[in-house]
Every structure is written in structure tokens, then in C-alpha cells.
């Protein structure tokens, strides 16, 4: 799109600054700082925010967002998008529920749901890479398709009969801490995705594809395979989040997690991933998801309706991107000696 | 689009192809209606069936037309559902707070308010040079949040609004619902504007190649801004329609409509990558989308599967567009090699 070239030059230009400035003056650092401020201020001023139970529920509530945000970050760094994840969560939930209802053991049902995630992700990936369609359009289609399959399979019914062992595990805390068990697979996935993104040729390829598809292609990156892999990863992680969602609420329904895709994308974009691709860090995205979650639970504790969080999420999102553009514009205006402000004579270097 | 190609016969052939795209979607619509009518003649040949066929899609047609204009400029407006919700509530609120307010004034207020919300989107997109998807995702949340704050658990009921206004929602002139007539008039004006005016053609130029449009001297910023204002204003009008048609407005009115609007436009042949498609296509796409919803139960498919069919329809439409585009490209290359 229009500002793709400026985004590229900005990334490159960053390297002429010292390391500490590069680290501290980034979008990600700003989000982390904001997260710390919100956490400290809330803990100091809102009764109950500092209690361990708040952290437990905070993490349980945003676990699906955190999980799906990981592959979404990589997809958006390549400049693509996956809007079908919320529907995939619903479909995976329904597949698990329907198979359990049919008498299969839960473990088999969960495996089948993960397989559905792989197939769904591969379908997205096939349409985007092999047929060559824009991912925004494809995944609006599969958003409707997956949701339709989920609702079609179960109708308005809900399956609530899951083994207690698993439903308890989904809500359980790690012994002696307020941290829920779901954090462990999440941290494992974080490690996997960080290694994948930063320490493998595949991960370098992800950034390269986002910065310039053609340049990536000519430097030996298999653009199509990279994107295809990412869509499959997105599908399978969304399916996993769907299984967790089912167990956490003890209910498999066709309309589970409706609209989750927009919350995930909001967190990813707020966390500093450029929609044009080529730019973004996993820790920024995690911080952004935690920031939204903390704000939500802080507001809930002071009895503000949970919907107000919408305003905050939306406004934060808009301000964060507009502020970045504004700063870039300021910088450019300062660097351009040819157009001095009225009445000021510039001393050209 | 076709401006750069001097060969006139070729230009004709391509515009014929474009016409065929809308024709195809119209054919699909006719097929669905015919099949449903064969199964149950009441689907078309009863006063209620005929009315629903025209009335139900009217609101989405407006939103889809606005969406199509924005999509043509290679942007997207995800906030239309929230804009619609806000203007629908504003409509109800005006009737409650100012008893006896003329209906025309309310309609104007809602359209202007929608346009203002669109202006905010457009200004952020055009001046801050931030992708429309991010901005409108943000305003989707922000506008909906304002709506929730404003409405709370309150609700506007049909009894709060004047009878004359509600009559607009169900009334008919010569057997055609009033809302459908308004939607058709708006559609015709938008289609004429997009096809025949300088402004309309510039949207296509911008969407085809923003950089080239800028170099050519088109006022890209102003055009993009206008596209968002139009989309907001049309969503505002749709909000009034919503209030008149359904009579009940809570804080969730119009939630999720943004994806239906984009879906309708895509089904109708508007390319999400900009520069291609027409508002006619988007409007027919909207009608098809909602007619299928109503036709499925009659065709013996439980309506639970309705969203799955919509999904297949969207995917089918973009695959078809891709095939047509590839074929057209091959033809253009052949034509170039021959000459």
C-alpha cells in the first residue's frame, strides 16, 4: 500500500541509533511501560486488583487471545491476515463436544479437533498461496464457513458433559501460585514461536516476505510455503484455544468465541505489528494483550461495565498508530531543512 | 481500469466481462428465488413474501454500497456496523427527547451524524496514512463502546417512536416497500456517480494504483476522505432504516454487520485489493446474501447451515474473480503479442 516504502526505510534507518535508544524508543517498549503503569496504578488504587485471584482470572480470560495472537503475529508480519480464528475456536469446540457426545473419549475428540484446525488452516493457506487470493477476502469467507459448520453441527444445542479431570485442569492453578495451568502450554508455544521467528531461517523469511515479497523470493525464501505453514499453525493453535475454551467454560456451543478474531488482531496491532508487514515483535503483542486484559479487569473491579473496555481498546489502537505516524511526520519535518517554519532561518549542516 | 488501453474493441470486451460478473451474481439470485418459489410459491407470490424479498435486504444494500465505494479506493471500513448502531439509537433518542420533531429532520440528523463518524475514520486514514483496517477496527470498538455508554441497558421501543415513522418501515407504494425504493434511488445515484463523474472514476484510479494516482495529480487524500464520509453517511441512513424497520434498538444494534457488508461487496465482484467492481454488484451481493438466508429453510436445509453457505458463496465468488482475472490477463498478453 501507499506507505510501504517509508515503513521499510524506517526499519533500516533505525540501525544508525545506539542500541539502548533502539530498544527504549520502540513501540513495544511503550506498550510494556504502559502495561507496568496500569498494573502499578491499579494495584495501588483499586481494592482487590493486587489479589492473586485477579491475576488468575485475568490470565484465564485472555488465554485464548494470547494463544492465537502468537501465530497471528507471524501471519501479520508477512503482511497477511487470518480473520477466521474466532470461528475456528467455535468449530473446534463443537467438534470436541459433538464427538464426546457421540461416546468417544475426550482425548480422541480433542485430537480430532486439532486435526480440524490443521485442515481448516491448510484450506486458508491453499486459497491464499496456491490460488493466489487476498487473505483478507479468503478469511472473511472462512470466518463465515467455519462458524456456519460449527452452528450447523450442533444447532442451538450445547454439550456440557466433559470429564471432570479435564475441566478442572483447565481452571486449575499451578501448585502454590495464582497462575493457571494453561500458562504452561502458552509459555511453551511462546518459546517455540520466538525460536521460530528469531533463530531460524524460516523466521527471517517471515520478516523478509513482509518487507518485500519479491526480494524475499529472489533471495531464496519460499514465500508460498512460508505463508502456507503459518496459516496451518494459525488453524491448529486456534483449535487448541477452542479446546481450552470448551473446558474452561465447560460448554461446547456453536457460537463460542464469536468476534474473538477482532480482539486478537487489536492486540497484535496494538503490540506494534505493522499491518503492512515486515515489522513486529512477539513480546510487544503479549504485553498488548496483557494490557487490554488488565484494563478490563481493573475496570470490572470498579464496576464499570465490561463493554467500556471496547472504547479503551479501540481508542488505544487508534492513538497508538496515529501517534506513530505523527512522530514519524514530526521527525521528517525536522529533518527537511528545505521547508523551514515561517520566520526561521535554518543553518543548513 | 481500462483507461490506459488504446484498443477500443479490447476495452469493450473487458467492460463486457465486467458486466458479465454482475450478470452472473444476478443469475444466482434469480436461481435461488426460483428454486425457493418452486418449493413454496408463497416465497414470491404472496404479499408478505414479495415484501420481505425487497424489504429485508434494503438496509444491507445501503451499507454494502458505502462499503463498495471504500473498497474500490483500496481501503476498508470495518466500523459501519457500529456507525449504524449509533445512528439507530440517535434516531430513537431524538424522537423521545424532542417530541414532535419532523421525520425529515431526524433522517438528516442521522445521515449527518453518520457522515461525521465517517469523517473521523477518513481523516485518520487519509492524514495519518495509517491502514484503514487498523483505524476502522479501532473505531469499530470505540463507536460501539460509546453506544454502550450512551445506551446502557436502555432500549428504544416501537412505542417510543411516532407511528408515521414506523409506517415508513413497513409501508409500500404501488406494492413496493418504501425502504426498498429509497435504497434503489440511493443505489442508482451512487452507481451513476461512480460510473460517469470525474470523482467516481478517480476512486477507481486511486484503488488501481495509489502511487500512480498521486503522481498523476489526483487529490488522493480528499477522495479517500470523501469515500469514508459517504460510507459513514450511508451507514447513518441504514441506521434510520433499522430503527424504522425493527422498532427496537438496544446497544448492540448492527453488531457484526461490517462483515456482512464486506461479504456482500466481495460476492458482488468488488475486489478487496481495490480498483475493481461496482456498487450494483455489491447491492446484488447484499440481496443474494440475505435472500439465501430466507430461502434455505424452504429448500429443506436447516437454517443453522446458513452461515456455512454464505462462507462458500464468498469463497466461490473470489475464486471466480481470480479465474476471470487470470483469463483476462492472458487475453491481454495475447492481444499485445499479436499487435
XYZ file of C-alpha atoms in Angstrom:
688
model
C 0.000 0.000 0.000
C 0.973 3.635 -0.029
C 3.340 3.915 2.900
C 5.012 0.552 2.469
C 8.250 2.135 1.302
C 8.505 4.543 4.220
C 7.953 1.670 6.637
C 10.854 -0.182 5.047
C 13.218 2.742 5.212
C 12.289 3.364 8.820
C 13.282 -0.149 9.798
C 16.638 0.214 8.120
C 17.291 3.710 9.413
C 16.819 2.550 12.992
C 20.220 0.903 12.922
C 22.146 4.171 12.960
C 20.985 4.804 16.521
C 22.661 3.375 19.618
C 21.288 0.083 20.928
C 19.699 1.496 24.100
C 17.752 4.058 22.095
C 16.642 1.435 19.634
C 15.319 -0.708 22.498
C 13.767 2.025 24.637
C 12.162 4.164 21.991
C 10.222 1.404 20.297
C 6.531 0.819 20.119
C 6.966 -2.412 22.095
C 8.769 -0.625 24.943
C 5.984 1.948 25.105
C 3.367 -0.788 25.450
C 5.375 -2.616 28.117
C 5.783 0.668 30.022
C 2.063 1.368 29.735
C 1.311 -2.159 30.992
C 3.543 -1.621 34.052
C 1.954 1.767 34.774
C -1.572 0.353 34.509
C -0.683 -2.619 36.724
C 1.027 -0.498 39.398
C -1.620 2.236 39.455
C -4.458 -0.303 39.540
C -2.801 -2.336 42.289
C -2.280 0.803 44.359
C -5.660 2.412 43.854
C -8.193 -0.358 43.228
C -9.041 -2.672 46.079
C -8.776 -6.269 45.068
C -6.615 -5.738 41.973
C -3.497 -6.751 43.860
C -5.058 -10.027 44.948
C -3.800 -13.228 43.340
C -7.299 -14.242 42.212
C -7.373 -11.228 39.861
C -4.281 -12.484 38.094
C -5.760 -15.977 37.827
C -8.930 -14.780 36.164
C -7.076 -12.255 34.039
C -4.895 -14.983 32.570
C -7.773 -17.443 32.178
C -9.854 -14.829 30.366
C -7.232 -13.736 27.876
C -5.562 -17.136 27.372
C -7.343 -17.758 24.026
C -6.331 -14.288 22.812
C -2.730 -14.787 23.936
C -2.510 -18.215 22.290
C -3.959 -17.181 18.923
C -2.010 -13.914 18.914
C 1.249 -15.892 18.530
C 0.655 -17.316 15.028
C -1.342 -14.186 14.124
C 1.750 -12.084 14.842
C 3.768 -14.108 12.339
C 0.982 -14.039 9.745
C 0.647 -10.276 10.037
C 4.420 -9.800 9.835
C 4.226 -11.448 6.403
C 1.571 -8.871 5.522
C -1.329 -11.337 5.525
C -4.207 -11.719 7.984
C -6.378 -14.530 9.352
C -9.895 -13.436 10.282
C -11.184 -16.990 10.628
C -9.581 -17.771 14.009
C -12.629 -16.912 16.141
C -14.774 -19.221 14.022
C -12.103 -21.921 14.201
C -12.248 -21.712 18.011
C -16.010 -22.270 17.755
C -15.646 -25.126 15.248
C -13.002 -26.885 17.315
C -15.190 -26.500 20.391
C -18.174 -28.017 18.565
C -16.154 -30.894 17.073
C -14.836 -31.760 20.533
C -18.324 -31.546 22.006
C -20.067 -33.499 19.257
C -17.545 -36.365 19.381
C -17.701 -36.557 23.173
C -21.462 -36.643 22.904
C -21.166 -39.459 20.369
C -19.373 -41.505 23.010
C -15.734 -41.067 22.049
C -13.200 -40.454 24.815
C -12.352 -36.783 25.315
C -8.707 -37.250 24.336
C -9.639 -38.630 20.907
C -12.198 -35.856 20.411
C -9.589 -33.218 21.238
C -7.132 -34.763 18.760
C -9.832 -34.720 16.096
C -10.468 -31.039 16.853
C -6.764 -30.272 16.431
C -6.869 -32.127 13.116
C -9.818 -29.994 12.029
C -7.645 -26.989 12.892
C -4.889 -28.285 10.610
C -7.342 -28.904 7.762
C -9.018 -25.512 8.177
C -5.685 -23.718 8.286
C -4.472 -25.648 5.251
C -7.657 -24.654 3.393
C -6.948 -20.974 4.119
C -3.316 -21.460 3.179
C -4.226 -23.239 -0.060
C -6.565 -20.454 -1.179
C -4.036 -17.747 -0.304
C -0.865 -19.337 -1.680
C -1.893 -21.737 -4.441
C -4.960 -19.946 -5.820
C -3.388 -16.568 -5.026
C -6.317 -14.836 -3.342
C -6.042 -11.961 -0.856
C -6.095 -13.360 2.683
C -8.499 -10.686 3.917
C -11.188 -11.865 1.488
C -10.413 -15.576 1.918
C -10.626 -15.488 5.686
C -13.814 -13.397 5.694
C -15.200 -16.307 3.695
C -13.846 -18.990 6.021
C -14.935 -16.897 9.022
C -18.494 -17.442 7.812
C -17.813 -21.023 6.637
C -16.224 -22.332 9.861
C -18.835 -20.590 12.002
C -21.552 -21.999 9.777
C -20.173 -25.539 10.127
C -19.973 -25.094 13.901
C -23.546 -23.844 14.203
C -24.759 -26.378 11.642
C -23.259 -29.337 13.528
C -24.747 -28.537 16.928
C -27.593 -26.128 16.181
C -28.584 -24.305 19.322
C -27.674 -27.287 21.487
C -24.750 -27.237 23.886
C -22.603 -30.133 25.032
C -21.646 -29.756 28.680
C -20.710 -33.316 29.584
C -16.926 -33.288 29.768
C -14.651 -35.348 32.039
C -14.178 -33.520 35.298
C -10.457 -34.178 35.228
C -10.043 -32.018 32.135
C -12.477 -29.239 33.074
C -10.777 -28.964 36.467
C -7.374 -28.923 34.833
C -8.380 -26.040 32.561
C -9.259 -23.925 35.585
C -6.523 -25.283 37.875
C -3.637 -23.231 39.186
C -0.010 -24.278 39.275
C 0.510 -25.546 42.840
C 1.322 -22.693 45.209
C 0.886 -19.909 42.662
C -2.090 -17.943 41.339
C -1.007 -18.756 37.782
C -3.361 -21.042 35.833
C -2.073 -24.245 34.273
C -2.868 -23.027 30.729
C 0.124 -20.696 31.134
C 2.472 -23.680 30.749
C 1.443 -24.673 27.206
C 1.271 -20.970 26.401
C 4.871 -20.400 27.524
C 5.957 -23.477 25.567
C 4.285 -22.027 22.481
C 5.902 -18.640 23.137
C 9.295 -20.348 23.246
C 8.535 -22.230 20.040
C 7.385 -19.125 18.199
C 10.244 -16.940 19.477
C 12.792 -19.518 18.359
C 10.962 -19.967 15.073
C 10.813 -16.229 14.406
C 14.225 -15.109 15.619
C 16.558 -18.082 15.376
C 15.631 -19.933 12.215
C 15.906 -19.160 8.511
C 12.128 -19.635 8.389
C 11.641 -16.744 10.813
C 13.988 -14.454 8.904
C 11.984 -15.405 5.842
C 8.783 -14.293 7.605
C 10.172 -10.757 8.017
C 11.633 -10.789 4.527
C 8.294 -11.746 2.969
C 6.605 -8.917 4.837
C 9.151 -6.305 3.778
C 9.229 -7.299 0.145
C 7.731 -10.422 -1.322
C 9.799 -10.180 -4.494
C 13.085 -9.533 -2.714
C 12.368 -12.464 -0.400
C 11.629 -14.687 -3.375
C 14.844 -13.747 -5.142
C 16.906 -14.296 -2.025
C 15.691 -17.866 -1.835
C 12.777 -17.665 0.570
C 9.934 -19.957 -0.388
C 7.228 -17.323 0.011
C 4.286 -19.635 -0.651
C 5.469 -22.366 1.696
C 6.173 -19.835 4.461
C 2.651 -18.441 4.271
C 1.046 -21.861 3.977
C 2.866 -23.092 7.088
C 1.757 -20.031 9.030
C -1.909 -20.498 8.138
C -1.745 -24.150 9.239
C -0.105 -23.073 12.515
C -2.812 -20.467 12.992
C -5.540 -23.058 12.441
C -4.072 -25.615 14.823
C -3.382 -23.070 17.598
C -6.918 -21.684 17.226
C -8.232 -25.256 17.517
C -6.175 -25.746 20.675
C -7.568 -22.497 22.074
C -11.027 -23.846 21.203
C -10.456 -26.978 23.283
C -9.274 -24.834 26.198
C -12.272 -22.519 25.779
C -14.629 -25.516 25.863
C -13.091 -26.919 29.034
C -12.778 -23.563 30.783
C -16.477 -22.813 30.386
C -17.488 -26.485 30.412
C -19.626 -25.976 27.331
C -19.327 -26.600 23.594
C -21.586 -24.295 21.608
C -21.691 -23.174 18.011
C -21.417 -19.514 18.947
C -18.409 -19.892 21.255
C -15.823 -17.113 20.872
C -17.763 -15.090 18.295
C -15.812 -11.941 17.446
C -12.592 -13.189 19.035
C -10.681 -12.524 15.793
C -11.058 -8.770 16.157
C -9.807 -8.847 19.755
C -6.759 -10.861 18.687
C -5.985 -8.511 15.803
C -6.446 -5.483 18.057
C -3.880 -6.926 20.473
C -1.453 -7.773 17.674
C -1.667 -4.320 16.079
C -1.526 -2.541 19.431
C 1.577 -4.625 20.183
C 3.420 -2.960 17.335
C 2.963 -5.307 14.389
C 2.660 -3.330 11.170
C -0.366 -4.175 9.034
C 1.883 -3.630 6.013
C 4.060 -6.455 7.255
C 7.750 -6.727 7.977
C 7.671 -5.346 11.468
C 6.707 -6.655 14.905
C 7.874 -8.485 17.999
C 6.191 -11.249 19.976
C 6.821 -9.634 23.374
C 5.091 -6.449 22.257
C 1.999 -8.426 21.311
C 1.966 -10.330 24.618
C 2.309 -7.041 26.503
C -0.552 -5.538 24.498
C -2.859 -8.495 25.219
C -1.985 -8.276 28.935
C -2.572 -4.510 28.828
C -6.067 -4.919 27.402
C -6.773 -7.707 29.901
C -5.504 -5.685 32.891
C -7.563 -2.665 31.900
C -10.617 -4.878 31.559
C -10.216 -6.486 34.969
C -9.338 -3.177 36.660
C -12.479 -1.597 35.226
C -14.586 -4.573 36.191
C -13.378 -4.210 39.779
C -14.555 -0.600 39.919
C -17.894 -1.727 38.474
C -17.526 -0.172 35.068
C -19.421 -2.299 32.570
C -17.127 -4.629 30.713
C -18.226 -3.049 27.433
C -16.371 0.147 28.243
C -13.236 -1.812 27.537
C -14.282 -1.566 23.877
C -13.795 2.182 23.915
C -10.409 1.805 25.545
C -9.239 -0.947 23.195
C -10.386 0.998 20.173
C -9.034 4.347 21.280
C -5.690 2.841 22.333
C -5.445 1.175 18.941
C -6.171 4.373 17.028
C -3.955 6.558 19.224
C -1.065 4.116 19.060
C -0.985 4.042 15.266
C -1.759 7.711 14.776
C 0.884 8.692 17.340
C 3.470 6.630 15.464
C 2.560 8.351 12.196
C 2.588 11.729 13.875
C 6.058 11.147 15.358
C 7.367 9.973 12.005
C 5.908 13.077 10.380
C 7.495 15.321 13.029
C 10.844 13.653 12.518
C 10.588 14.095 8.791
C 9.583 17.738 9.171
C 12.596 18.351 11.387
C 14.967 16.645 9.006
C 13.779 18.546 5.991
C 15.740 21.815 6.022
C 14.232 22.876 2.704
C 10.942 23.819 4.353
C 11.695 25.831 7.483
C 8.864 27.121 9.673
C 7.843 30.655 8.790
C 10.260 33.319 10.042
C 13.009 30.917 10.992
C 16.255 30.829 9.084
C 17.823 27.425 9.041
C 21.513 26.848 9.369
C 21.994 24.035 6.915
C 24.550 21.457 8.025
C -9.032 0.283 -15.102
C -9.212 0.380 -18.833
C -8.123 3.955 -19.478
C -4.569 3.042 -20.420
C -5.541 0.729 -23.260
C -5.987 2.426 -26.618
C -7.527 -0.556 -28.464
C -11.228 0.175 -28.389
C -12.512 -3.302 -29.212
C -10.443 -4.658 -26.352
C -11.811 -2.073 -23.970
C -15.298 -3.108 -24.961
C -14.560 -6.743 -24.398
C -13.222 -6.053 -20.920
C -16.135 -3.899 -19.905
C -18.358 -6.682 -21.214
C -16.566 -9.039 -18.868
C -17.218 -6.652 -16.018
C -20.875 -6.618 -16.893
C -20.884 -10.389 -17.029
C -19.661 -10.516 -13.442
C -22.706 -8.666 -12.137
C -24.874 -10.644 -14.510
C -23.574 -13.880 -13.010
C -24.450 -12.847 -9.490
C -27.880 -11.682 -10.651
C -28.385 -15.078 -12.280
C -27.510 -16.780 -8.996
C -30.058 -14.598 -7.238
C -32.749 -15.448 -9.779
C -31.922 -19.163 -9.410
C -32.243 -19.010 -5.620
C -35.543 -17.152 -5.799
C -36.875 -19.528 -8.479
C -35.872 -22.644 -6.557
C -37.418 -21.331 -3.352
C -40.582 -20.276 -5.161
C -40.947 -23.690 -6.830
C -40.779 -25.323 -3.404
C -43.109 -22.830 -1.835
C -44.932 -20.404 -4.132
C -45.522 -18.131 -1.153
C -41.815 -17.208 -1.209
C -42.539 -14.851 -4.096
C -46.246 -14.917 -4.818
C -47.722 -13.662 -1.609
C -47.901 -10.099 -0.349
C -45.673 -10.956 2.618
C -43.155 -12.950 0.580
C -42.827 -10.243 -2.045
C -42.455 -7.569 0.621
C -39.810 -9.491 2.587
C -37.865 -10.221 -0.573
C -37.450 -6.487 -1.206
C -37.550 -5.132 2.327
C -35.119 -7.411 4.161
C -32.060 -6.601 2.028
C -32.751 -2.833 1.765
C -30.728 -1.923 4.844
C -27.737 -4.083 3.942
C -27.829 -2.736 0.374
C -27.164 0.788 1.692
C -24.268 -0.335 3.871
C -22.835 -2.514 1.092
C -22.933 0.367 -1.411
C -20.937 2.542 1.012
C -18.555 -0.323 1.652
C -18.080 -0.872 -2.087
C -17.056 2.775 -2.592
C -14.469 2.471 0.183
C -13.224 -0.910 -1.076
C -12.783 0.483 -4.609
C -10.281 3.017 -3.215
C -8.290 0.094 -1.753
C -9.446 0.763 1.792
C -11.955 -0.948 4.042
C -14.473 0.362 6.567
C -14.982 -2.087 9.435
C -16.822 0.460 11.572
C -20.089 0.517 9.563
C -21.936 -1.792 11.968
C -21.055 0.413 14.922
C -21.945 3.589 12.994
C -25.290 2.038 12.164
C -25.916 1.135 15.792
C -25.105 4.655 16.967
C -27.292 6.380 14.377
C -30.157 3.962 15.009
C -30.052 4.840 18.690
C -29.718 8.548 17.875
C -32.878 8.232 15.768
C -34.807 6.756 18.681
C -33.333 9.237 21.142
C -34.328 12.245 19.003
C -37.931 11.061 18.830
C -38.003 10.590 22.616
C -36.185 13.773 23.643
C -37.771 16.168 21.146
C -41.434 15.196 20.866
C -42.954 16.173 17.561
C -39.648 16.517 15.723
C -40.191 16.255 11.948
C -39.127 12.906 10.498
C -37.118 14.595 7.750
C -35.041 16.384 10.363
C -34.292 13.099 12.131
C -33.232 11.467 8.880
C -30.948 14.400 8.077
C -29.508 14.358 11.587
C -28.751 10.639 11.375
C -27.150 10.923 7.932
C -25.033 13.905 9.017
C -24.030 12.141 12.223
C -23.058 9.024 10.257
C -21.110 11.217 7.859
C -19.267 12.817 10.777
C -18.294 9.411 12.160
C -17.111 8.524 8.654
C -15.181 11.790 8.527
C -13.291 10.781 11.671
C -12.377 7.456 10.015
C -11.418 9.159 6.784
C -9.361 11.879 8.443
C -7.410 9.319 10.461
C -6.828 7.163 7.390
C -6.072 9.925 4.913
C -3.966 12.261 7.041
C -2.242 9.868 9.412
C -1.555 7.493 6.486
C -2.467 4.523 8.631
C -4.090 1.460 7.057
C -7.861 1.736 7.044
C -8.219 -1.728 8.519
C -6.472 -0.701 11.726
C -8.244 2.638 12.082
C -11.703 1.275 11.414
C -11.085 -1.734 13.658
C -10.286 0.799 16.373
C -13.346 2.922 15.662
C -15.485 -0.238 15.431
C -14.704 -0.757 19.114
C -14.731 2.904 20.073
C -18.078 3.720 18.416
C -19.662 0.589 19.849
C -18.277 1.482 23.254
C -19.746 4.989 23.044
C -23.026 3.395 22.051
C -22.951 1.111 25.105
C -22.060 4.021 27.409
C -24.838 6.125 25.942
C -27.485 3.416 25.807
C -26.529 1.337 28.801
C -29.174 -1.292 29.367
C -31.739 1.133 27.967
C -33.727 0.264 24.890
C -35.776 2.255 22.406
C -39.091 0.547 21.771
C -41.521 0.909 18.919
C -43.941 2.729 21.234
C -41.336 5.481 21.721
C -41.349 6.396 18.044
C -44.129 8.115 16.074
C -46.492 5.919 14.071
C -45.730 7.788 10.836
C -42.070 6.905 11.172
C -42.698 3.222 11.810
C -45.086 3.207 8.864
C -42.076 4.099 6.708
C -40.508 0.801 7.746
C -43.395 -1.318 6.598
C -45.232 0.980 4.191
C -45.500 0.398 0.462
C -46.024 2.462 -2.637
C -47.585 0.540 -5.536
C -46.702 -2.750 -3.849
C -43.054 -1.845 -3.375
C -41.782 -1.184 0.151
C -40.781 2.446 0.719
C -37.398 1.476 2.155
C -36.636 -0.578 -0.951
C -37.481 2.414 -3.159
C -35.190 4.685 -1.152
C -32.419 2.078 -1.286
C -32.844 1.734 -5.036
C -32.724 5.506 -5.579
C -29.579 5.801 -3.456
C -28.069 2.870 -5.347
C -28.856 4.405 -8.728
C -27.329 7.749 -7.738
C -24.220 6.053 -6.348
C -23.872 3.893 -9.457
C -24.207 6.910 -11.745
C -21.704 8.855 -9.662
C -19.158 6.036 -9.684
C -19.509 5.375 -13.406
C -19.913 8.783 -15.007
C -18.384 11.504 -12.893
C -14.782 12.507 -12.627
C -14.924 11.893 -8.887
C -16.217 8.375 -9.319
C -13.546 7.423 -11.847
C -10.862 8.832 -9.579
C -11.860 6.343 -6.863
C -11.089 3.550 -9.313
C -7.812 5.171 -10.335
C -6.750 5.516 -6.703
C -7.693 1.928 -5.922
C -5.937 0.537 -9.002
C -2.637 2.215 -8.197
C -2.446 4.756 -5.375
C 1.095 5.806 -6.242
C 0.252 6.393 -9.900
C -2.874 8.331 -8.927
C -0.773 10.586 -6.711
C 1.797 11.127 -9.482
C -0.966 11.837 -11.958
C -2.054 14.674 -9.704
C -5.262 13.249 -8.303
C -6.175 14.525 -4.874
C -5.919 11.145 -3.222
C -6.314 12.421 0.338
C -9.521 14.274 -0.422
C -11.031 11.416 -2.402
C -10.297 8.828 0.277
C -11.762 11.183 2.868
C -14.916 11.566 0.768
C -15.245 7.798 0.341
C -15.267 7.323 4.117
C -17.739 10.180 4.629
C -20.040 8.567 2.040
C -19.729 5.180 3.705
C -20.485 6.727 7.108
C -23.449 8.710 5.777
C -24.920 5.614 4.093
C -24.452 3.623 7.308
C -26.216 6.510 9.050
C -29.152 6.258 6.659
C -29.132 2.500 7.228
C -29.370 3.224 10.966
C -32.588 5.202 10.410
C -33.907 2.341 8.267
C -33.025 -0.104 11.026
C -34.962 1.931 13.579
C -37.984 2.198 11.285
C -37.916 -1.450 10.245
C -37.319 -3.182 13.570
C -38.666 -0.646 16.068
C -36.444 -1.953 18.853
C -32.948 -0.559 19.307
C -30.538 -1.657 22.023
C -26.822 -1.051 22.358
C -25.980 -3.994 20.084
C -27.922 -2.860 17.004
C -25.933 -3.523 13.848
C -23.222 -5.567 15.601
C -21.383 -7.754 13.117
C -22.827 -6.019 10.042
C -19.370 -4.931 8.901
C -18.508 -8.468 7.838
C -21.859 -8.903 6.057
C -21.243 -5.641 4.204
C -17.738 -6.638 3.118
C -19.017 -10.115 2.281
C -21.837 -8.709 0.142
C -19.428 -6.475 -1.758
C -16.987 -9.344 -2.325
C -19.764 -11.670 -3.519
C -20.830 -8.891 -5.885
C -17.409 -8.753 -7.502
C -15.812 -5.816 -5.691
C -12.135 -6.648 -5.275
C -10.767 -6.226 -1.767
C -7.499 -5.136 -3.395
C -9.193 -2.068 -4.875
C -9.993 -0.650 -8.280
C -12.454 -3.307 -9.446
C -16.185 -3.792 -9.026
C -19.360 -1.764 -8.997
C -21.924 -0.662 -6.451
C -24.542 -2.600 -8.459
C -22.570 -5.765 -7.825
C -22.307 -5.029 -4.124
C -26.045 -4.344 -3.912
C -26.978 -7.555 -5.715
C -24.492 -9.368 -3.469
C -26.300 -7.973 -0.425
C -29.680 -9.090 -1.767
C -28.318 -12.557 -2.572
C -26.732 -12.899 0.873
C -29.961 -12.180 2.723
C -32.255 -13.948 0.272
C -30.251 -17.149 0.645
C -30.767 -16.906 4.397
C -34.508 -16.890 3.871
C -34.508 -19.443 1.078
C -32.520 -22.188 2.815
C -35.230 -23.401 5.212
C -37.677 -23.525 2.283
C -35.199 -25.606 0.285
C -35.088 -28.082 3.156
C -31.720 -27.029 4.573
C -31.916 -26.176 8.280
C -31.085 -22.505 8.684
C -28.251 -23.433 11.048
C -26.191 -24.097 7.900
C -26.890 -20.663 6.527
C -23.555 -19.102 7.515
C -21.678 -22.033 6.020
C -23.439 -21.427 2.692
C -22.593 -17.726 2.901
C -18.952 -18.647 3.503
C -18.889 -20.961 0.485
C -20.530 -18.232 -1.575
C -17.854 -15.686 -0.631
C -15.027 -18.130 -1.353
C -16.671 -19.196 -4.607
C -17.041 -15.573 -5.686
C -13.408 -14.651 -5.089
C -12.153 -17.826 -6.752
C -14.345 -16.992 -9.759
C -12.963 -13.443 -9.848
C -9.454 -14.831 -9.762
C -10.128 -17.181 -12.663
C -11.669 -14.341 -14.691
C -8.719 -12.068 -13.915
C -6.166 -14.678 -14.935
C -8.013 -15.355 -18.178
C -8.299 -11.648 -18.904
C -4.601 -11.145 -18.301
C -3.769 -13.966 -20.684
C -6.037 -12.429 -23.319
C -4.417 -9.021 -22.886
C -0.959 -10.529 -23.313
C -2.097 -12.376 -26.451
C -3.592 -9.192 -27.850
C -0.355 -7.330 -27.161
C 1.762 -10.010 -28.800
C -0.434 -10.025 -31.894
C -0.311 -6.293 -32.464
